[in-house]
Every structure is written in C-alpha cells, then in structure tokens.
XYZ file of C-alpha atoms in Angstrom:
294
model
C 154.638 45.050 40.678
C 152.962 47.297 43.462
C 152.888 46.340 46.833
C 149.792 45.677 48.338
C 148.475 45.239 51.969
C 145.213 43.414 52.897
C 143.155 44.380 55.883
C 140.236 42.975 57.166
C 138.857 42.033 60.251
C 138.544 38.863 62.647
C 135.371 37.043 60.817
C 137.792 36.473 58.231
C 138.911 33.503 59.322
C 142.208 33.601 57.969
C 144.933 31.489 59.849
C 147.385 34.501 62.077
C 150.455 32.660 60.796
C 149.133 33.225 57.095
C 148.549 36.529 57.747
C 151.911 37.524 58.991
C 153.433 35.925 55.880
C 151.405 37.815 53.554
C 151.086 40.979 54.149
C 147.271 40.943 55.753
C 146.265 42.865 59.086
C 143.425 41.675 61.144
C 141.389 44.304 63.439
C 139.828 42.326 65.867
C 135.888 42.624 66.377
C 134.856 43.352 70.191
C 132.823 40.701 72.189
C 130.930 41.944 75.191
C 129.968 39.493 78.079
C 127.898 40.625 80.956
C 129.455 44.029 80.376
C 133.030 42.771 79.448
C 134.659 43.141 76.786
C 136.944 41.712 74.620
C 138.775 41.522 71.879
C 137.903 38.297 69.388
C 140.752 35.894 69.203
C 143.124 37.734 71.252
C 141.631 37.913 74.579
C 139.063 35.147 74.596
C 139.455 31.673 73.037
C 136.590 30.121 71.611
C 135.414 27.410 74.433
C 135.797 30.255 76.830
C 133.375 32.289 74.677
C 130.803 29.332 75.052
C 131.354 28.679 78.361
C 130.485 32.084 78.945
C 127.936 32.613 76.816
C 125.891 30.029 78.265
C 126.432 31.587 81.554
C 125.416 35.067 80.355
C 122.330 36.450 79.115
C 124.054 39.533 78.139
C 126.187 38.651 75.109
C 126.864 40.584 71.859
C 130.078 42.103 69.602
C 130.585 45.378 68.324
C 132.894 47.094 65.581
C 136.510 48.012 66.463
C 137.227 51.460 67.291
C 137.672 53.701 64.461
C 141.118 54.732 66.271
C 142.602 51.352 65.730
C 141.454 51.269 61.713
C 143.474 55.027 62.081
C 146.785 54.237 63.108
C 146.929 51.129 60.971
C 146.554 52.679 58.085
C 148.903 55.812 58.692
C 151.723 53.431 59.332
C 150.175 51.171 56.395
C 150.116 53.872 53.531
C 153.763 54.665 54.946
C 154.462 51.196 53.766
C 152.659 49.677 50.996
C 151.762 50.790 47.350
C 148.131 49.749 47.601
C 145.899 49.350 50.143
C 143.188 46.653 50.155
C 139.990 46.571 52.596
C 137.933 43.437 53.315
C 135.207 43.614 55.503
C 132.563 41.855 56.941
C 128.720 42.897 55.362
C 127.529 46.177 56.234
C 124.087 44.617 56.953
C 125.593 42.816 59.727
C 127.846 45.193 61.444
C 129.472 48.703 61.218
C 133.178 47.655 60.875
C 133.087 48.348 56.945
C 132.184 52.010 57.370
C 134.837 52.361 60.445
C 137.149 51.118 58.525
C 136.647 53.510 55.420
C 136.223 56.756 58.218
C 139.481 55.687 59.210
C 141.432 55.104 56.024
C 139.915 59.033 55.235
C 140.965 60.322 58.557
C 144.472 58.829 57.441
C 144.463 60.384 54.102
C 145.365 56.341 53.317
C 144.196 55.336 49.913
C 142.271 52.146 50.545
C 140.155 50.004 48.110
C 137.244 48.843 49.998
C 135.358 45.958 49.568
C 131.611 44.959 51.347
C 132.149 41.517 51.275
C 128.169 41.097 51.910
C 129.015 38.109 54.100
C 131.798 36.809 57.000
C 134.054 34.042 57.382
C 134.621 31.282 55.032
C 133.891 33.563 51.549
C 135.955 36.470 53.269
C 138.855 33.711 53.825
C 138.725 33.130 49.741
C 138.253 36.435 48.948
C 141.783 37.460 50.244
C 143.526 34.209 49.312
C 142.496 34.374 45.921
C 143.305 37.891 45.832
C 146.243 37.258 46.916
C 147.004 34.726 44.274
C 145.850 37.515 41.206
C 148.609 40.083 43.198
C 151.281 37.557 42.552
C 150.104 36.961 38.630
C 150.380 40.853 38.186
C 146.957 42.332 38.754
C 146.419 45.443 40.039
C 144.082 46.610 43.082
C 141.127 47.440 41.048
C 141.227 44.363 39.246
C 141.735 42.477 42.099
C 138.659 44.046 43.706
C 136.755 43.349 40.387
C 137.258 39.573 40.516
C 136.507 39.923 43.960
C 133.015 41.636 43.016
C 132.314 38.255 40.805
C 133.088 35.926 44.284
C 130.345 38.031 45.812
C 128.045 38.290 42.881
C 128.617 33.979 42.880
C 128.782 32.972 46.544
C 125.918 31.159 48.466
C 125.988 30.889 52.331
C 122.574 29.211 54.229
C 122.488 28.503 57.913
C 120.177 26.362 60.178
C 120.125 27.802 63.291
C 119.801 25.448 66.359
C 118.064 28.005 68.255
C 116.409 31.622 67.534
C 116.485 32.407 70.894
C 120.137 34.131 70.039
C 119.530 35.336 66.768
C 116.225 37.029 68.283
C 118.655 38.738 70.996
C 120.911 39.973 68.216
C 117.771 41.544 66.285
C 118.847 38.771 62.984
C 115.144 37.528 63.193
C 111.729 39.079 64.496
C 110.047 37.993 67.724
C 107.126 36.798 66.032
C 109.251 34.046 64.179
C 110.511 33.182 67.219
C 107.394 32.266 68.600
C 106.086 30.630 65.687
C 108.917 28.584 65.454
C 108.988 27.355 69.170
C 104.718 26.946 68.907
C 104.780 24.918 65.772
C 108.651 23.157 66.147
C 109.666 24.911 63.313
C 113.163 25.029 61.623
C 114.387 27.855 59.488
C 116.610 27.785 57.107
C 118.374 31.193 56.633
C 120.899 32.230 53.782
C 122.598 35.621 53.415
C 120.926 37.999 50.447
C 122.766 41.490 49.994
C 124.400 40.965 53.633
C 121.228 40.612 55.302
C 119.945 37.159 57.051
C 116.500 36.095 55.472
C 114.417 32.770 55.791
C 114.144 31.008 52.537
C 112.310 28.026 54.389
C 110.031 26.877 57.508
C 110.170 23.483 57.923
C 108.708 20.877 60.298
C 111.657 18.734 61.212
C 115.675 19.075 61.365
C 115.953 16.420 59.163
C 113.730 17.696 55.890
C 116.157 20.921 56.735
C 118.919 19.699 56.187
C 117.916 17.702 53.050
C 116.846 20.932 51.867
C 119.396 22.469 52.192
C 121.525 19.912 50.417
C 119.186 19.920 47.403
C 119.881 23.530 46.854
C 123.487 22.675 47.387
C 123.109 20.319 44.188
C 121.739 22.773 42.405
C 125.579 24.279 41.928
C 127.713 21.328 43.053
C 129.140 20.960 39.488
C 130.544 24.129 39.323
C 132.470 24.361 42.780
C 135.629 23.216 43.627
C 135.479 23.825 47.456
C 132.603 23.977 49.767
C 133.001 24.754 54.139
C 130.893 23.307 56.325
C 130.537 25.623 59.590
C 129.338 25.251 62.918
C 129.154 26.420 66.555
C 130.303 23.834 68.620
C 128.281 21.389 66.610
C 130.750 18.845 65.122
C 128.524 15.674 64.924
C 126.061 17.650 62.458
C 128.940 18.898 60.862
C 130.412 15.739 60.258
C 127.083 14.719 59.008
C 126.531 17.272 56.390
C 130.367 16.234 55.000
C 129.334 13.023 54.604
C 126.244 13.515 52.508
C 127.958 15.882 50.557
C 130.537 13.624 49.877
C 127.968 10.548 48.682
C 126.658 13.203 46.437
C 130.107 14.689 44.596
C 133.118 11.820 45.765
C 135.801 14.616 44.456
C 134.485 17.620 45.500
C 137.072 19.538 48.685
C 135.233 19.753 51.435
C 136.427 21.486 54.652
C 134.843 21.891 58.168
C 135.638 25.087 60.354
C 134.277 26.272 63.820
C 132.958 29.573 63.954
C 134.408 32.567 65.000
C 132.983 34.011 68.289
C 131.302 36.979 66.505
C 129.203 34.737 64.202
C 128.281 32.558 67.219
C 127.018 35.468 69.600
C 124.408 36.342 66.766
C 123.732 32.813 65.485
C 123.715 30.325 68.922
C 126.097 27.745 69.795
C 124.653 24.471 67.488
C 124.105 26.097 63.954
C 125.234 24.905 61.046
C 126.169 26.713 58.056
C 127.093 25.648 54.459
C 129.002 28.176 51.712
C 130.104 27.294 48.386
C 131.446 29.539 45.619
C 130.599 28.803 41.610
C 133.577 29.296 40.069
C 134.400 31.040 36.489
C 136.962 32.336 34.666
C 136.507 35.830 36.332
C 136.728 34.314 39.863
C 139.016 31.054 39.689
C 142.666 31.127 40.183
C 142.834 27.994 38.135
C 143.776 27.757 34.713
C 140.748 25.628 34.071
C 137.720 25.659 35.673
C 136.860 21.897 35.908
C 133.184 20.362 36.345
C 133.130 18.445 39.609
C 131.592 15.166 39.108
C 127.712 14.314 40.699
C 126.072 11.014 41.627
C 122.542 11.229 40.716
C-alpha cells in the first residue's frame, strides 16, 4: 500500500494531535488585525481574535505564502508515495491555487482537491479519506469519493450581522441596507464555493425554523450533522436541541469556528452542515436510515 500525505490548511478543523498521528500537514491561513498579522491557530487563540476584532475595524485573512506550500512539499514528495491536497473553496480564498503553484514549483506530484467549502466538510473529507487509505484505495479513488462528499454536502449560515460579511465583500452593500431598513435575516448556504442568500426573512426565529425544515429534507440519510458558531453557544445549543426532537439518534456535534471563517462571517453566526451519505461516500458497511419524528 502507497504512502500517502494529506495537506490542507487551517479551516480544516482537524484536531493538531490527529494530524501529527496521521500523516496530515496544516498551512496556516494569515489573519490581519489593524495591520498585524498572524498566523491562525499558532499565533492567535480564538478569544484573542474576538477580543480584537471587536476592537478593530480593520480585520481580514489572507492565503499563506506560496513559499511555505514550497518547502513542504519538496521535503513531502521526499517522503511519501502520494500526495493529497485539501483546500478550502476557491470562491472564498486563494490558498487552493497557492497551494497547486507550489506543489509545481516543487516538481511534487499532488492530487488536489477544491473542497468548495471550509471547516466541518473539509474535517470529513480527510478523515474519511483517511479511512479508504487504510482499506487499500488509491489517491485517485480517494479523491473520487471525495468528489461525491462535495457533490452531497449542504452547509447554510445565519449570519448575526452583515456588517462583517459586507467588509469581507461575501454580500453587497445594498443587502446590507435592506436588511438593517427592513430587520431582515438572511439565510446564506454555500453553492459552488460561493456564499448566496437562499432566504430574507422577517424574524430570527422563522430563520432558524427554516433552516431546520430544509435540514429535514435530508435528515434520513445523514449520520452526522455540526452545528457551528462564532462565539454563539446559546443558539448553538438551541439548534442541537431541535435537531435532536426531530431525529433522537442522529450524531450531532457543536464546534466554534475557526478565526478565518469568523473575520468574514461576524462573531454570532450560526452555521449548520450535514453530509447525505451513500455507498460512494460512507465508510460504513451499511448506510443506515436515521430515524425522524414527524
């Protein structure tokens, strides 16, 4: 069986201890602060990022350097058989096609992937790649199941505030004043790695029910479902519960987001992403129907 190294970058989400153990490489994403910068997860924790960011007007990320995507994979192709790339969507940032200029400037074989999305999906993308390395597969048909995760993954957020995502350029001006005239919500998902609003609703509270109702759409055939949010457990802990009244067995897992996610999204947004599972995509045996109260 070929050896195979993962790299990806620090939306990922994946746990640093996890990471040493199997063979994945995280390039950090930069966060700039009134000028500063900093590298995500590694310089700055995540309540100094708020802190911060609520003093600061002048917040944003950027890509890593294409140097550090260089070196890591000259010493990488040294070491490994295969070489696998997950990044965070193109649509979003620049760190995809750094990485590729960089596996080409170091004549490093590397199987990219545009995971058309960040954190939680990216997490399962790698895991369950992972998984299909240890039952034999090889890179390519690793990064074909990997395909079918993207081609069946949902992710919707309800941002507490455009205000950030308006500084980031993720929605228009004009939306943002709509929204603040008429107290309008949006609820925004991720379509081909872009952010788009699928609804404008009145209140928080019709928002979030509508997002759970397209939630229910799919609920019987996931397994796992993460709840996100930026410093916003108490909705978090919310949406859990509802989603647990509606499937009792269905795994349900809350995580913070990473700083990168909150500079564009604002600290209070809540995001929900689910994967339907199949036998392409599953790294179960059987792919069981998870049971629905109606």
């Amino acid at each position: 069986m070929k050896s195979i190294a993962w790299v990806t970058d620090s939306t990922c989400t994946i746990d640093p201890e996890f990471a040493k153990n199997n063979h994945v490489y995280i390039v950090p994403l930069r966060l700039i602060i009134n000028n500063e910068c900093y590298k995500e997860n590694i310089d700055i924790t995540i309540d100094e990022f708020y802190e911060k960011m609520r003093q600061h007007d002048q917040v944003g990320s950027s890509q890593p350097p294409i140097g550090e995507f260089i070196e890591l994979y000259e010493r990488l192709k040294e070491e490994y058989d295969e070489i696998i790339a997950v990044h965070l969507s193109t649509g979003l940032s620049g760190t995809y096609n750094a990485s590729m200029q960089g596996a080409e400037i170091a004549e490093a074989n590397v199987i990219g992937i545009d995971s058309k999305v960040g954190a939680y999906p990216i997490r399962e993308m790698i895991t369950r790649g992972i998984h299909w390395h240890k039952m034999g597969f090889t890179g390519l048909e690793i990064k074909e199941k990997i395909e079918n995760i993207i081609q069946n993954m949902s992710f919707y957020l309800i941002p507490a505030s455009l205000s950030q995502l308006h500084r980031s350029g993720r929605v228009s001006g004009t939306q943002v004043v709509l929204s603040q005239l008429l107290r309008i919500n949006l609820l925004l998902r991720f379509d081909e790695g872009k952010v788009i609003v699928v609804e404008k609703i009145r209140t928080m509270k019709k928002t979030k029910q509508a997002l759970l109702d397209i939630f229910k759409q799919d609920v019987g055939l996931v397994s796992d479902v993460c709840i996100m949010h930026s410093n916003n457990l108490e909705m978090a802990l919310k949406l859990e519960e509802d989603i647990k009244e509606m499937a009792p067995d269905l795994r349900t897992e809350i995580m913070t987001y990473i700083p990168a996610v909150a500079v564009h999204a604002g600290e209070g947004t809540v995001g929900l992403s689910w994967i339907k599972n199949n036998r392409i995509n599953s790294i179960y045996s059987e792919v069981e129907p998870v049971a629905v109260l109606v």
